[in-house]
Tab-separated table of C-alpha atoms in Angstrom:
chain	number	residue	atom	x	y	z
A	1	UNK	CA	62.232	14.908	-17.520
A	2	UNK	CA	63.115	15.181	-13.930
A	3	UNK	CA	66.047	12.716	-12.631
A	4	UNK	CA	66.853	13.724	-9.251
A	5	UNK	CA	66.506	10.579	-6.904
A	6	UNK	CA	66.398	10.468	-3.399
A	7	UNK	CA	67.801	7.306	-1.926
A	8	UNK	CA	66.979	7.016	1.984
A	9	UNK	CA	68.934	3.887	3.191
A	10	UNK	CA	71.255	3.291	6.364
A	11	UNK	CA	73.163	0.544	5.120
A	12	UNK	CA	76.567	1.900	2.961
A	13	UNK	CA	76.734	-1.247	1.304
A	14	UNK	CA	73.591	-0.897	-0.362
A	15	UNK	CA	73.998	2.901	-0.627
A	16	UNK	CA	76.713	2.223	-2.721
A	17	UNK	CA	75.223	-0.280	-5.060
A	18	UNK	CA	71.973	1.828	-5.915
A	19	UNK	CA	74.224	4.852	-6.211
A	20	UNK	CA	76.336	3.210	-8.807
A	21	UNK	CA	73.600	1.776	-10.446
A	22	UNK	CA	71.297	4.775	-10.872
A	23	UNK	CA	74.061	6.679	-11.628
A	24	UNK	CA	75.360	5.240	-14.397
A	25	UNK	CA	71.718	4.895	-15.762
A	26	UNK	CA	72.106	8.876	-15.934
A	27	UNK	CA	70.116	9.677	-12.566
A	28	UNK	CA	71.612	12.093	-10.322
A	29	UNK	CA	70.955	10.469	-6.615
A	30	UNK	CA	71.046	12.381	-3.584
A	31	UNK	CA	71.734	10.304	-0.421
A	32	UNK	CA	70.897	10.430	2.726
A	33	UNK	CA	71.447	7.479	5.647
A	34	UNK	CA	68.482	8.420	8.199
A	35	UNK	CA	64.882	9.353	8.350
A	36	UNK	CA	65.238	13.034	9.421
A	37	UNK	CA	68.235	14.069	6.913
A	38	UNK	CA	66.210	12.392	3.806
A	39	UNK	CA	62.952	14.670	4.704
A	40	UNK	CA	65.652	17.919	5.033
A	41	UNK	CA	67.012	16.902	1.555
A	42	UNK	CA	63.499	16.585	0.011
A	43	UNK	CA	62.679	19.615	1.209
A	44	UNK	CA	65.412	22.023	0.395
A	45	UNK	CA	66.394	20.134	-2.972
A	46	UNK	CA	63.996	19.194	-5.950
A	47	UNK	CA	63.407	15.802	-5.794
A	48	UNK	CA	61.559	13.269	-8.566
A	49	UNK	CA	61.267	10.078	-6.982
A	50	UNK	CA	62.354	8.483	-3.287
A	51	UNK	CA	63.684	4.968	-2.779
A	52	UNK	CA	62.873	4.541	0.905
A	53	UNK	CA	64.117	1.645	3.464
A	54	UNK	CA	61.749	0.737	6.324
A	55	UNK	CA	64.919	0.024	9.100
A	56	UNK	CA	66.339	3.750	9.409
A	57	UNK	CA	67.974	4.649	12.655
A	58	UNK	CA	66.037	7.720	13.678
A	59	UNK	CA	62.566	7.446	12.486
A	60	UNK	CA	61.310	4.438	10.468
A	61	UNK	CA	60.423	4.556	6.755
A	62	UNK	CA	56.633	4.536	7.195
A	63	UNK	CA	57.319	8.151	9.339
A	64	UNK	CA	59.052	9.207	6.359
A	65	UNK	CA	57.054	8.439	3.966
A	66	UNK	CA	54.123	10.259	5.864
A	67	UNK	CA	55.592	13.365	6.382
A	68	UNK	CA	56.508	13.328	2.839
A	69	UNK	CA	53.114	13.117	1.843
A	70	UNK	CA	52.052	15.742	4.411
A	71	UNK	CA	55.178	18.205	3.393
A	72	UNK	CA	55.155	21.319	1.599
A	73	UNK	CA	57.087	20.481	-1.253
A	74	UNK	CA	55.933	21.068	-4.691
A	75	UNK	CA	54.028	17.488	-5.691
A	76	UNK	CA	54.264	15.433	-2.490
A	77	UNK	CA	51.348	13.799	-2.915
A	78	UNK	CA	52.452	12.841	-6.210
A	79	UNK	CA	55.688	12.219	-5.693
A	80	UNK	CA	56.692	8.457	-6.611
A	81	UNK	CA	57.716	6.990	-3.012
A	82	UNK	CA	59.393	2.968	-3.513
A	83	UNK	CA	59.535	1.248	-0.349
A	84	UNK	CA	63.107	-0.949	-0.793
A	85	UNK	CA	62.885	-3.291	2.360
A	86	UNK	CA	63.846	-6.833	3.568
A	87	UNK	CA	60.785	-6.898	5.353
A	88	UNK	CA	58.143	-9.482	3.767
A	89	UNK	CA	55.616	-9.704	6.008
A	90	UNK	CA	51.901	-8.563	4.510
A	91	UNK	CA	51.816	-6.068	7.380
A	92	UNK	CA	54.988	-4.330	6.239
A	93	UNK	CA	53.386	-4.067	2.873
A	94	UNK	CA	49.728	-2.732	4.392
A	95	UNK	CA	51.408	-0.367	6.790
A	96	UNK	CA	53.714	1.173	3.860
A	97	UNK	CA	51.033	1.119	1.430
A	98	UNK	CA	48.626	3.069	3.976
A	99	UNK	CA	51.766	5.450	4.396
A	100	UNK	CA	51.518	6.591	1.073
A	101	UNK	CA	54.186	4.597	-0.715
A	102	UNK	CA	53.794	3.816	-4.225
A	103	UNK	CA	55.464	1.077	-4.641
A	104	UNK	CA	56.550	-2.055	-2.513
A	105	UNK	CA	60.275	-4.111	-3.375
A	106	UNK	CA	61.532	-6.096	-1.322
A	107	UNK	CA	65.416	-7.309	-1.170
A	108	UNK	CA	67.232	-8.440	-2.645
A	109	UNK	CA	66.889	-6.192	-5.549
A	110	UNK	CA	66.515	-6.920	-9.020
A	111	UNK	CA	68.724	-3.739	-10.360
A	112	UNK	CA	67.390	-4.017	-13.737
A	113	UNK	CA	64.035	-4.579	-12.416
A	114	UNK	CA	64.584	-1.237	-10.453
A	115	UNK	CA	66.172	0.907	-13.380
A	116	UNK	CA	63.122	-0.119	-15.371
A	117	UNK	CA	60.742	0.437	-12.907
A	118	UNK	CA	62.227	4.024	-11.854
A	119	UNK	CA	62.111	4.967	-15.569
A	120	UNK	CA	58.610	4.404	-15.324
A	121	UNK	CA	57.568	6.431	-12.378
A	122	UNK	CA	59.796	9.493	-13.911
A	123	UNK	CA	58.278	8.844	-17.657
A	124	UNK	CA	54.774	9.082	-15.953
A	125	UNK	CA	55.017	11.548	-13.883
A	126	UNK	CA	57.016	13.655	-16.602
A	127	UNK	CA	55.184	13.585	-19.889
């Protein structure tokens, strides 16, 4: 089962907690804090799932998460995309969905919740 995680998120502070989080739940998370280095990563490196933020400093999370879909690495349009956001608004949620995400959470994050949930998306997607 695949366990590489791709965490795109600005903010070290959070960084930091998913990294320690995931990690210790035996995912190996590759970070990156903007838009433009997260697509790089995802395509150069094989990557299982993305947790995305919406507030990146180059390019905004709904960018990212298109160009994942449209990329040309292997399973893009299946890989599991989780928006992780502060933004609550029904029109955050519409635009990511139409994006491509799979998944909406908003902050503050429920770590369990996440593990869990991220277990899922890998179990399903690796059977």
């Amino acid at each position: 089962m695949g366990r590489n995680i791709l965490c795109i998120e600005d903010n070290p502070d959070n960084m930091m907690l998913l990294k320690r989080v995931l990690e210790s739940a035996g995912f190996v998370l590759r970070q990156a804090f903007n838009g433009l280095d997260g697509l790089k990563i995802a395509e150069t490196e094989p990557i299982d799932l993305v947790l995305l933020d919406i507030n990146l400093p180059d390019i905004d999370g709904y960018e990212v998460t298109r160009r994942l879909r449209k990329a040309s690495i292997p399973n893009a349009a299946r890989l599991p995309i989780l928006v992780i956001t502060a933004n609550v608004q029904k029109r955050d949620v519409d635009e990511a969905m139409t994006a491509g995400a799979t998944e909406f959470i908003t902050k503050p994050i429920d770590i369990f919740e996440l593990c869990s949930r991220v277990e899922n998306y890998l179990s399903a997607s690796n059977p």
